[in-house]
Amino acid sequence: MRGDEGPLRREEMSDQNYTTSFAVDESPEEVFRAINNVRGWWSQAIEGDTDKLGAVFYYHYRDVHRCTFKITEFVPGKRVVWHVLQNYFNFIKDKTEWTGTDVVFEIAKKGNKTEVHFTHVGLVPENECYGVCSDAWGSYITGSLRDLITTVEGKPNPIEEIVTRARQMRREAS
């Protein structure tokens, strides 16, 4: 979403996409730095650069999830977009469900607060992984990332109960 599409268009397009927001006292620049410290809030198993336009990085967790991202937008203090180049889930039928989706972080000053608006464009309720994935993103974004911003200590690496739920889904599908 760029240029003349404006905020109203963005909201219309993201109605079904997974989204969450939170506000903090820290500056947009501090929030931007924390978002790009992906190892500090998501996973220490990230490989590659996570803090520059055009960078490609890799995420993996055991046999459960592997993903390749490319940073397609990188506007300091305002916006970061990761495009999912490849994805593999071992617990759903369409193992590539995230491939071609975008993970979007928008940062805006609202009064004396900084608001973080997260949207996974393409992660919609019709997706088989929506429940597990939205639970995971919620924990990482409003939990670990927020903690990294406000206390300088996130809680990276998967939350075991979400992994257990994914494994149960895989067993039920078999």
Short mmCIF file of N, CA and C in Angstrom, two decimals:
data_model
loop_
_atom_site.label_atom_id
_atom_site.label_comp_id
_atom_site.label_asym_id
_atom_site.label_seq_id
_atom_site.Cartn_x
_atom_site.Cartn_y
_atom_site.Cartn_z
N MET A 1 0.83 -1.17 0.00
CA MET A 1 0.00 0.00 0.00
C MET A 1 0.88 1.23 0.00
N ARG A 2 0.89 1.94 -1.07
CA ARG A 2 1.73 3.12 -1.18
C ARG A 2 0.92 4.25 -1.79
N GLY A 3 1.41 5.44 -1.63
CA GLY A 3 0.91 6.60 -2.34
C GLY A 3 -0.55 6.90 -2.13
N ASP A 4 -1.33 6.95 -3.24
CA ASP A 4 -2.69 7.44 -3.19
C ASP A 4 -3.70 6.48 -2.57
N GLU A 5 -3.27 5.30 -2.17
CA GLU A 5 -4.22 4.38 -1.55
C GLU A 5 -4.64 4.86 -0.18
N GLY A 6 -3.75 5.52 0.54
CA GLY A 6 -4.07 6.16 1.81
C GLY A 6 -4.51 5.20 2.90
N PRO A 7 -4.71 5.75 4.11
CA PRO A 7 -5.04 4.92 5.27
C PRO A 7 -6.39 4.20 5.16
N LEU A 8 -7.39 4.84 4.57
CA LEU A 8 -8.70 4.22 4.46
C LEU A 8 -8.61 2.94 3.63
N ARG A 9 -7.94 3.01 2.51
CA ARG A 9 -7.76 1.85 1.64
C ARG A 9 -7.02 0.74 2.37
N ARG A 10 -6.02 1.10 3.13
CA ARG A 10 -5.24 0.11 3.87
C ARG A 10 -6.14 -0.65 4.82
N GLU A 11 -7.02 0.05 5.54
CA GLU A 11 -7.92 -0.60 6.48
C GLU A 11 -8.88 -1.53 5.75
N GLU A 12 -9.42 -1.11 4.61
CA GLU A 12 -10.32 -1.96 3.86
C GLU A 12 -9.63 -3.24 3.44
N MET A 13 -8.38 -3.14 3.02
CA MET A 13 -7.65 -4.31 2.53
C MET A 13 -7.22 -5.24 3.65
N SER A 14 -7.10 -4.74 4.87
CA SER A 14 -6.58 -5.57 5.95
C SER A 14 -7.67 -6.12 6.86
N ASP A 15 -8.95 -5.95 6.49
CA ASP A 15 -10.03 -6.41 7.35
C ASP A 15 -9.91 -7.89 7.71
N GLN A 16 -9.53 -8.74 6.77
CA GLN A 16 -9.45 -10.17 7.02
C GLN A 16 -8.05 -10.65 7.38
N ASN A 17 -7.04 -9.84 7.17
CA ASN A 17 -5.67 -10.22 7.50
C ASN A 17 -5.46 -10.17 9.00
N TYR A 18 -4.56 -11.04 9.51
CA TYR A 18 -4.26 -10.97 10.94
C TYR A 18 -3.58 -9.64 11.25
N THR A 19 -4.08 -8.95 12.26
CA THR A 19 -3.49 -7.68 12.65
C THR A 19 -3.57 -7.51 14.16
N THR A 20 -2.60 -6.81 14.70
CA THR A 20 -2.61 -6.46 16.11
C THR A 20 -1.81 -5.17 16.28
N SER A 21 -2.10 -4.44 17.35
CA SER A 21 -1.42 -3.16 17.61
C SER A 21 -1.14 -3.01 19.09
N PHE A 22 -0.18 -2.16 19.38
CA PHE A 22 0.07 -1.75 20.76
C PHE A 22 0.77 -0.41 20.75
N ALA A 23 0.76 0.27 21.89
CA ALA A 23 1.41 1.57 22.02
C ALA A 23 2.41 1.53 23.16
N VAL A 24 3.52 2.25 22.99
CA VAL A 24 4.57 2.32 24.00
C VAL A 24 5.04 3.76 24.17
N ASP A 25 5.80 4.00 25.21
CA ASP A 25 6.34 5.34 25.47
C ASP A 25 7.59 5.65 24.67
N GLU A 26 8.27 4.63 24.16
CA GLU A 26 9.53 4.80 23.46
C GLU A 26 9.33 5.50 22.11
N SER A 27 10.41 6.03 21.57
CA SER A 27 10.36 6.79 20.32
C SER A 27 10.18 5.85 19.12
N PRO A 28 9.70 6.40 17.98
CA PRO A 28 9.61 5.59 16.76
C PRO A 28 10.95 4.98 16.36
N GLU A 29 12.03 5.69 16.58
CA GLU A 29 13.36 5.17 16.24
C GLU A 29 13.73 3.97 17.11
N GLU A 30 13.41 4.04 18.41
CA GLU A 30 13.69 2.90 19.29
C GLU A 30 12.84 1.69 18.91
N VAL A 31 11.58 1.93 18.57
CA VAL A 31 10.68 0.86 18.15
C VAL A 31 11.20 0.22 16.86
N PHE A 32 11.60 1.04 15.91
CA PHE A 32 12.14 0.56 14.63
C PHE A 32 13.35 -0.34 14.86
N ARG A 33 14.27 0.10 15.73
CA ARG A 33 15.46 -0.72 16.04
C ARG A 33 15.07 -2.06 16.63
N ALA A 34 14.09 -2.06 17.53
CA ALA A 34 13.66 -3.31 18.17
C ALA A 34 13.02 -4.26 17.16
N ILE A 35 12.17 -3.75 16.29
CA ILE A 35 11.53 -4.59 15.27
C ILE A 35 12.60 -5.29 14.44
N ASN A 36 13.64 -4.57 14.08
CA ASN A 36 14.69 -5.12 13.21
C ASN A 36 15.69 -5.99 13.95
N ASN A 37 15.58 -6.05 15.28
CA ASN A 37 16.36 -6.98 16.08
C ASN A 37 15.54 -8.26 16.22
N VAL A 38 15.31 -8.93 15.11
CA VAL A 38 14.41 -10.08 15.06
C VAL A 38 14.88 -11.20 16.00
N ARG A 39 16.19 -11.35 16.16
CA ARG A 39 16.72 -12.37 17.08
C ARG A 39 16.38 -12.05 18.53
N GLY A 40 16.14 -10.78 18.82
CA GLY A 40 15.83 -10.36 20.18
C GLY A 40 14.40 -10.59 20.60
N TRP A 41 13.48 -10.76 19.63
CA TRP A 41 12.08 -10.95 20.00
C TRP A 41 11.41 -12.18 19.36
N TRP A 42 11.92 -12.69 18.23
CA TRP A 42 11.27 -13.83 17.60
C TRP A 42 12.07 -15.11 17.79
N SER A 43 13.28 -15.16 17.24
CA SER A 43 14.05 -16.39 17.35
C SER A 43 15.54 -16.10 17.21
N GLN A 44 16.32 -16.74 18.05
CA GLN A 44 17.76 -16.61 17.95
C GLN A 44 18.30 -17.45 16.79
N ALA A 45 17.44 -18.28 16.19
CA ALA A 45 17.86 -19.13 15.08
C ALA A 45 17.71 -18.44 13.73
N ILE A 46 17.48 -17.15 13.72
CA ILE A 46 17.40 -16.39 12.47
C ILE A 46 18.79 -16.36 11.83
N GLU A 47 18.83 -16.58 10.51
CA GLU A 47 20.09 -16.48 9.77
C GLU A 47 19.96 -15.39 8.72
N GLY A 48 20.96 -14.52 8.63
CA GLY A 48 20.95 -13.44 7.65
C GLY A 48 20.68 -12.09 8.29
N ASP A 49 20.80 -11.04 7.49
CA ASP A 49 20.57 -9.68 7.96
C ASP A 49 19.09 -9.39 8.06
N THR A 50 18.70 -8.70 9.12
CA THR A 50 17.30 -8.37 9.34
C THR A 50 17.10 -6.86 9.44
N ASP A 51 18.10 -6.09 9.01
CA ASP A 51 18.03 -4.65 9.26
C ASP A 51 18.44 -3.79 8.08
N LYS A 52 18.14 -4.29 6.84
CA LYS A 52 18.41 -3.43 5.68
C LYS A 52 17.54 -3.84 4.50
N LEU A 53 17.19 -2.86 3.70
CA LEU A 53 16.37 -3.08 2.52
C LEU A 53 17.02 -4.10 1.59
N GLY A 54 16.22 -5.04 1.12
CA GLY A 54 16.71 -6.05 0.19
C GLY A 54 17.33 -7.27 0.83
N ALA A 55 17.56 -7.23 2.14
CA ALA A 55 18.16 -8.37 2.83
C ALA A 55 17.22 -9.57 2.81
N VAL A 56 17.80 -10.75 2.76
CA VAL A 56 17.05 -11.99 2.83
C VAL A 56 17.48 -12.69 4.12
N PHE A 57 16.48 -13.14 4.89
CA PHE A 57 16.82 -13.88 6.11
C PHE A 57 15.93 -15.10 6.26
N TYR A 58 16.41 -16.04 7.08
CA TYR A 58 15.78 -17.35 7.21
C TYR A 58 15.41 -17.60 8.67
N TYR A 59 14.24 -18.17 8.84
CA TYR A 59 13.76 -18.58 10.16
C TYR A 59 13.50 -20.08 10.11
N HIS A 60 13.84 -20.79 11.18
CA HIS A 60 13.45 -22.19 11.27
C HIS A 60 13.25 -22.57 12.73
N TYR A 61 12.34 -23.49 12.93
CA TYR A 61 12.13 -24.06 14.25
C TYR A 61 11.91 -25.56 14.09
N ARG A 62 12.87 -26.31 14.56
CA ARG A 62 12.83 -27.77 14.50
C ARG A 62 12.29 -28.25 13.16
N ASP A 63 11.39 -29.25 13.20
CA ASP A 63 10.78 -29.76 11.97
C ASP A 63 9.43 -29.09 11.71
N VAL A 64 9.09 -28.09 12.48
CA VAL A 64 7.76 -27.49 12.45
C VAL A 64 7.60 -26.39 11.41
N HIS A 65 8.58 -25.47 11.32
CA HIS A 65 8.40 -24.29 10.47
C HIS A 65 9.75 -23.80 9.94
N ARG A 66 9.79 -23.57 8.63
CA ARG A 66 10.93 -22.93 7.98
C ARG A 66 10.38 -21.84 7.07
N CYS A 67 11.07 -20.71 7.03
CA CYS A 67 10.57 -19.60 6.25
C CYS A 67 11.72 -18.72 5.77
N THR A 68 11.59 -18.20 4.53
CA THR A 68 12.57 -17.27 3.97
C THR A 68 11.86 -15.95 3.69
N PHE A 69 12.44 -14.87 4.19
CA PHE A 69 11.86 -13.54 4.04
C PHE A 69 12.82 -12.63 3.26
N LYS A 70 12.25 -11.67 2.55
CA LYS A 70 13.03 -10.61 1.93
C LYS A 70 12.45 -9.28 2.41
N ILE A 71 13.31 -8.39 2.87
CA ILE A 71 12.86 -7.08 3.34
C ILE A 71 12.62 -6.20 2.11
N THR A 72 11.34 -5.90 1.85
CA THR A 72 10.97 -5.17 0.64
C THR A 72 10.66 -3.70 0.89
N GLU A 73 10.44 -3.33 2.14
CA GLU A 73 10.30 -1.92 2.51
C GLU A 73 11.03 -1.72 3.83
N PHE A 74 11.72 -0.60 3.94
CA PHE A 74 12.54 -0.34 5.12
C PHE A 74 12.64 1.18 5.27
N VAL A 75 11.67 1.76 5.99
CA VAL A 75 11.60 3.21 6.16
C VAL A 75 11.84 3.51 7.64
N PRO A 76 13.05 3.96 8.00
CA PRO A 76 13.41 4.16 9.40
C PRO A 76 12.36 4.96 10.18
N GLY A 77 12.00 4.39 11.33
CA GLY A 77 11.04 5.02 12.23
C GLY A 77 9.60 4.95 11.77
N LYS A 78 9.33 4.30 10.62
CA LYS A 78 7.97 4.30 10.09
C LYS A 78 7.42 2.94 9.64
N ARG A 79 8.20 2.16 8.89
CA ARG A 79 7.62 0.97 8.27
C ARG A 79 8.69 -0.05 7.86
N VAL A 80 8.34 -1.32 8.06
CA VAL A 80 9.17 -2.43 7.60
C VAL A 80 8.22 -3.47 7.02
N VAL A 81 8.58 -4.02 5.85
CA VAL A 81 7.79 -5.09 5.24
C VAL A 81 8.72 -6.25 4.88
N TRP A 82 8.31 -7.44 5.30
CA TRP A 82 9.00 -8.67 4.93
C TRP A 82 8.10 -9.42 3.95
N HIS A 83 8.62 -9.79 2.80
CA HIS A 83 7.88 -10.61 1.85
C HIS A 83 8.31 -12.06 2.05
N VAL A 84 7.35 -12.97 2.16
CA VAL A 84 7.66 -14.39 2.36
C VAL A 84 7.96 -15.03 1.00
N LEU A 85 9.24 -15.35 0.81
CA LEU A 85 9.68 -15.98 -0.43
C LEU A 85 9.36 -17.47 -0.46
N GLN A 86 9.59 -18.13 0.67
CA GLN A 86 9.32 -19.57 0.79
C GLN A 86 8.86 -19.84 2.21
N ASN A 87 8.00 -20.85 2.34
CA ASN A 87 7.52 -21.24 3.66
C ASN A 87 7.24 -22.74 3.68
N TYR A 88 7.49 -23.35 4.83
CA TYR A 88 7.17 -24.76 5.04
C TYR A 88 6.63 -24.93 6.45
N PHE A 89 5.44 -25.50 6.54
CA PHE A 89 4.85 -25.93 7.81
C PHE A 89 4.70 -27.44 7.73
N ASN A 90 4.99 -28.15 8.83
CA ASN A 90 4.82 -29.59 8.78
C ASN A 90 3.48 -30.03 9.35
N PHE A 91 2.62 -29.10 9.76
CA PHE A 91 1.42 -29.48 10.49
C PHE A 91 0.11 -29.18 9.75
N ILE A 92 0.19 -28.73 8.50
CA ILE A 92 -1.02 -28.47 7.73
C ILE A 92 -0.87 -29.05 6.32
N LYS A 93 -1.99 -29.17 5.61
CA LYS A 93 -1.96 -29.76 4.26
C LYS A 93 -1.14 -28.91 3.29
N ASP A 94 -1.46 -27.60 3.22
CA ASP A 94 -0.71 -26.71 2.32
C ASP A 94 0.51 -26.20 3.08
N LYS A 95 1.59 -26.91 2.94
CA LYS A 95 2.81 -26.62 3.70
C LYS A 95 3.40 -25.25 3.37
N THR A 96 2.99 -24.66 2.25
CA THR A 96 3.55 -23.38 1.79
C THR A 96 2.59 -22.22 2.04
N GLU A 97 1.65 -22.38 2.93
CA GLU A 97 0.56 -21.43 3.11
C GLU A 97 1.00 -19.96 3.20
N TRP A 98 2.12 -19.65 3.79
CA TRP A 98 2.55 -18.25 3.90
C TRP A 98 3.26 -17.73 2.66
N THR A 99 3.70 -18.59 1.77
CA THR A 99 4.47 -18.15 0.61
C THR A 99 3.70 -17.08 -0.16
N GLY A 100 4.39 -15.97 -0.44
CA GLY A 100 3.77 -14.86 -1.17
C GLY A 100 3.05 -13.84 -0.31
N THR A 101 3.01 -14.06 1.00
CA THR A 101 2.36 -13.10 1.90
C THR A 101 3.37 -12.04 2.36
N ASP A 102 2.87 -11.02 3.05
CA ASP A 102 3.73 -9.95 3.55
C ASP A 102 3.49 -9.72 5.04
N VAL A 103 4.57 -9.54 5.76
CA VAL A 103 4.54 -9.22 7.18
C VAL A 103 4.89 -7.73 7.28
N VAL A 104 3.94 -6.92 7.82
CA VAL A 104 4.07 -5.48 7.79
C VAL A 104 4.07 -4.90 9.20
N PHE A 105 5.08 -4.08 9.47
CA PHE A 105 5.17 -3.34 10.73
C PHE A 105 5.05 -1.86 10.39
N GLU A 106 4.06 -1.19 10.97
CA GLU A 106 3.90 0.25 10.77
C GLU A 106 4.06 0.94 12.12
N ILE A 107 4.79 2.02 12.12
CA ILE A 107 5.11 2.75 13.35
C ILE A 107 4.61 4.18 13.17
N ALA A 108 3.89 4.68 14.18
CA ALA A 108 3.37 6.06 14.09
C ALA A 108 3.36 6.70 15.48
N LYS A 109 3.70 7.95 15.53
CA LYS A 109 3.62 8.72 16.77
C LYS A 109 2.16 9.12 16.97
N LYS A 110 1.59 8.81 18.11
CA LYS A 110 0.22 9.18 18.45
C LYS A 110 0.25 9.89 19.80
N GLY A 111 0.22 11.23 19.75
CA GLY A 111 0.36 12.00 20.98
C GLY A 111 1.73 11.77 21.57
N ASN A 112 1.79 11.36 22.83
CA ASN A 112 3.08 11.10 23.47
C ASN A 112 3.46 9.62 23.44
N LYS A 113 2.74 8.84 22.65
CA LYS A 113 3.00 7.40 22.52
C LYS A 113 3.46 7.08 21.10
N THR A 114 4.09 5.91 20.95
CA THR A 114 4.41 5.38 19.64
C THR A 114 3.57 4.13 19.45
N GLU A 115 2.83 4.10 18.36
CA GLU A 115 1.97 2.96 18.07
C GLU A 115 2.64 2.03 17.06
N VAL A 116 2.57 0.74 17.36
CA VAL A 116 3.05 -0.29 16.45
C VAL A 116 1.82 -1.02 15.93
N HIS A 117 1.68 -1.04 14.61
CA HIS A 117 0.58 -1.74 13.97
C HIS A 117 1.19 -2.86 13.14
N PHE A 118 0.85 -4.10 13.47
CA PHE A 118 1.38 -5.29 12.80
C PHE A 118 0.27 -5.93 11.97
N THR A 119 0.57 -6.25 10.72
CA THR A 119 -0.38 -6.97 9.87
C THR A 119 0.37 -8.04 9.10
N HIS A 120 -0.16 -9.25 9.13
CA HIS A 120 0.36 -10.29 8.24
C HIS A 120 -0.64 -10.37 7.09
N VAL A 121 -0.31 -9.69 5.99
CA VAL A 121 -1.18 -9.61 4.82
C VAL A 121 -1.17 -10.97 4.13
N GLY A 122 -2.32 -11.60 4.10
CA GLY A 122 -2.42 -12.94 3.51
C GLY A 122 -2.64 -14.03 4.54
N LEU A 123 -2.45 -13.71 5.82
CA LEU A 123 -2.80 -14.65 6.89
C LEU A 123 -4.25 -14.33 7.25
N VAL A 124 -5.16 -15.12 6.70
CA VAL A 124 -6.59 -14.87 6.83
C VAL A 124 -7.28 -16.06 7.49
N PRO A 125 -8.48 -15.85 8.05
CA PRO A 125 -9.17 -16.94 8.76
C PRO A 125 -9.39 -18.20 7.94
N GLU A 126 -9.42 -18.09 6.62
CA GLU A 126 -9.60 -19.28 5.77
C GLU A 126 -8.37 -20.17 5.76
N ASN A 127 -7.22 -19.65 6.16
CA ASN A 127 -5.98 -20.44 6.19
C ASN A 127 -6.07 -21.50 7.29
N GLU A 128 -5.59 -22.69 6.99
CA GLU A 128 -5.59 -23.77 7.97
C GLU A 128 -4.75 -23.40 9.19
N CYS A 129 -3.66 -22.67 9.00
CA CYS A 129 -2.77 -22.34 10.12
C CYS A 129 -3.23 -21.09 10.88
N TYR A 130 -4.33 -20.46 10.48
CA TYR A 130 -4.70 -19.17 11.05
C TYR A 130 -4.73 -19.18 12.59
N GLY A 131 -5.37 -20.15 13.20
CA GLY A 131 -5.47 -20.19 14.66
C GLY A 131 -4.11 -20.26 15.33
N VAL A 132 -3.31 -21.23 14.92
CA VAL A 132 -1.98 -21.40 15.50
C VAL A 132 -1.09 -20.19 15.18
N CYS A 133 -1.12 -19.75 13.93
CA CYS A 133 -0.24 -18.66 13.50
C CYS A 133 -0.63 -17.33 14.14
N SER A 134 -1.93 -17.05 14.23
CA SER A 134 -2.34 -15.79 14.87
C SER A 134 -2.03 -15.81 16.36
N ASP A 135 -2.18 -16.97 17.01
CA ASP A 135 -1.79 -17.07 18.43
C ASP A 135 -0.29 -16.80 18.59
N ALA A 136 0.51 -17.39 17.70
CA ALA A 136 1.96 -17.21 17.77
C ALA A 136 2.33 -15.75 17.53
N TRP A 137 1.82 -15.15 16.45
CA TRP A 137 2.13 -13.75 16.18
C TRP A 137 1.69 -12.87 17.35
N GLY A 138 0.51 -13.13 17.90
CA GLY A 138 0.05 -12.33 19.04
C GLY A 138 1.02 -12.38 20.20
N SER A 139 1.50 -13.58 20.50
CA SER A 139 2.47 -13.73 21.60
C SER A 139 3.78 -13.02 21.30
N TYR A 140 4.25 -13.16 20.06
CA TYR A 140 5.51 -12.53 19.71
C TYR A 140 5.41 -11.02 19.62
N ILE A 141 4.35 -10.50 19.00
CA ILE A 141 4.25 -9.06 18.77
C ILE A 141 3.86 -8.32 20.04
N THR A 142 2.73 -8.69 20.64
CA THR A 142 2.27 -7.93 21.82
C THR A 142 2.94 -8.39 23.10
N GLY A 143 3.67 -9.50 23.03
CA GLY A 143 4.41 -9.98 24.18
C GLY A 143 5.90 -9.70 24.04
N SER A 144 6.58 -10.54 23.27
CA SER A 144 8.03 -10.48 23.18
C SER A 144 8.56 -9.18 22.57
N LEU A 145 8.00 -8.75 21.42
CA LEU A 145 8.48 -7.51 20.80
C LEU A 145 8.21 -6.32 21.72
N ARG A 146 7.02 -6.26 22.27
CA ARG A 146 6.70 -5.16 23.20
C ARG A 146 7.66 -5.15 24.38
N ASP A 147 7.95 -6.33 24.93
CA ASP A 147 8.90 -6.42 26.04
C ASP A 147 10.29 -5.95 25.62
N LEU A 148 10.72 -6.34 24.42
CA LEU A 148 12.03 -5.90 23.93
C LEU A 148 12.08 -4.37 23.86
N ILE A 149 11.01 -3.77 23.40
CA ILE A 149 10.96 -2.31 23.28
C ILE A 149 10.95 -1.65 24.66
N THR A 150 10.13 -2.15 25.56
CA THR A 150 9.91 -1.46 26.85
C THR A 150 10.90 -1.85 27.94
N THR A 151 11.44 -3.07 27.88
CA THR A 151 12.34 -3.51 28.96
C THR A 151 13.72 -3.89 28.43
N VAL A 152 13.93 -3.83 27.12
CA VAL A 152 15.16 -4.20 26.44
C VAL A 152 15.43 -5.70 26.54
N GLU A 153 14.39 -6.49 26.86
CA GLU A 153 14.57 -7.94 26.89
C GLU A 153 13.31 -8.63 26.37
N GLY A 154 13.42 -9.17 25.16
CA GLY A 154 12.31 -9.92 24.59
C GLY A 154 12.37 -11.36 25.04
N LYS A 155 11.44 -12.15 24.55
CA LYS A 155 11.40 -13.58 24.86
C LYS A 155 11.42 -14.35 23.54
N PRO A 156 12.58 -14.38 22.85
CA PRO A 156 12.64 -15.06 21.56
C PRO A 156 12.52 -16.57 21.71
N ASN A 157 12.24 -17.19 20.57
CA ASN A 157 12.12 -18.63 20.41
C ASN A 157 10.69 -19.07 20.70
N PRO A 158 10.24 -20.09 20.00
CA PRO A 158 8.83 -20.47 20.03
C PRO A 158 8.30 -20.80 21.42
N ILE A 159 7.05 -20.50 21.56
CA ILE A 159 6.33 -20.80 22.80
C ILE A 159 5.85 -22.23 22.69
N GLU A 160 6.24 -23.05 23.61
CA GLU A 160 6.03 -24.49 23.49
C GLU A 160 4.56 -24.89 23.37
N GLU A 161 3.63 -24.20 24.04
CA GLU A 161 2.23 -24.61 23.93
C GLU A 161 1.70 -24.41 22.52
N ILE A 162 2.20 -23.41 21.80
CA ILE A 162 1.77 -23.20 20.41
C ILE A 162 2.34 -24.31 19.53
N VAL A 163 3.58 -24.70 19.78
CA VAL A 163 4.20 -25.79 19.03
C VAL A 163 3.44 -27.08 19.30
N THR A 164 3.06 -27.32 20.55
CA THR A 164 2.30 -28.51 20.90
C THR A 164 0.97 -28.51 20.15
N ARG A 165 0.31 -27.37 20.07
CA ARG A 165 -0.96 -27.27 19.34
C ARG A 165 -0.77 -27.58 17.85
N ALA A 166 0.32 -27.09 17.27
CA ALA A 166 0.61 -27.38 15.86
C ALA A 166 0.82 -28.87 15.65
N ARG A 167 1.52 -29.51 16.57
CA ARG A 167 1.76 -30.95 16.45
C ARG A 167 0.46 -31.74 16.58
N GLN A 168 -0.44 -31.28 17.45
CA GLN A 168 -1.74 -31.94 17.58
C GLN A 168 -2.53 -31.82 16.27
N MET A 169 -2.46 -30.65 15.63
CA MET A 169 -3.14 -30.47 14.35
C MET A 169 -2.61 -31.47 13.32
N ARG A 170 -1.30 -31.65 13.31
CA ARG A 170 -0.69 -32.57 12.35
C ARG A 170 -1.15 -33.99 12.60
N ARG A 171 -1.21 -34.39 13.87
CA ARG A 171 -1.66 -35.76 14.20
C ARG A 171 -3.13 -35.95 13.80
N GLU A 172 -3.96 -34.94 14.06
CA GLU A 172 -5.38 -35.02 13.72
C GLU A 172 -5.60 -35.09 12.21
N ALA A 173 -4.74 -34.44 11.44
CA ALA A 173 -4.86 -34.42 9.98
C ALA A 173 -4.41 -35.75 9.36
N SER A 174 -3.62 -36.51 10.10
CA SER A 174 -3.08 -37.78 9.56
C SER A 174 -4.11 -38.87 9.53
#
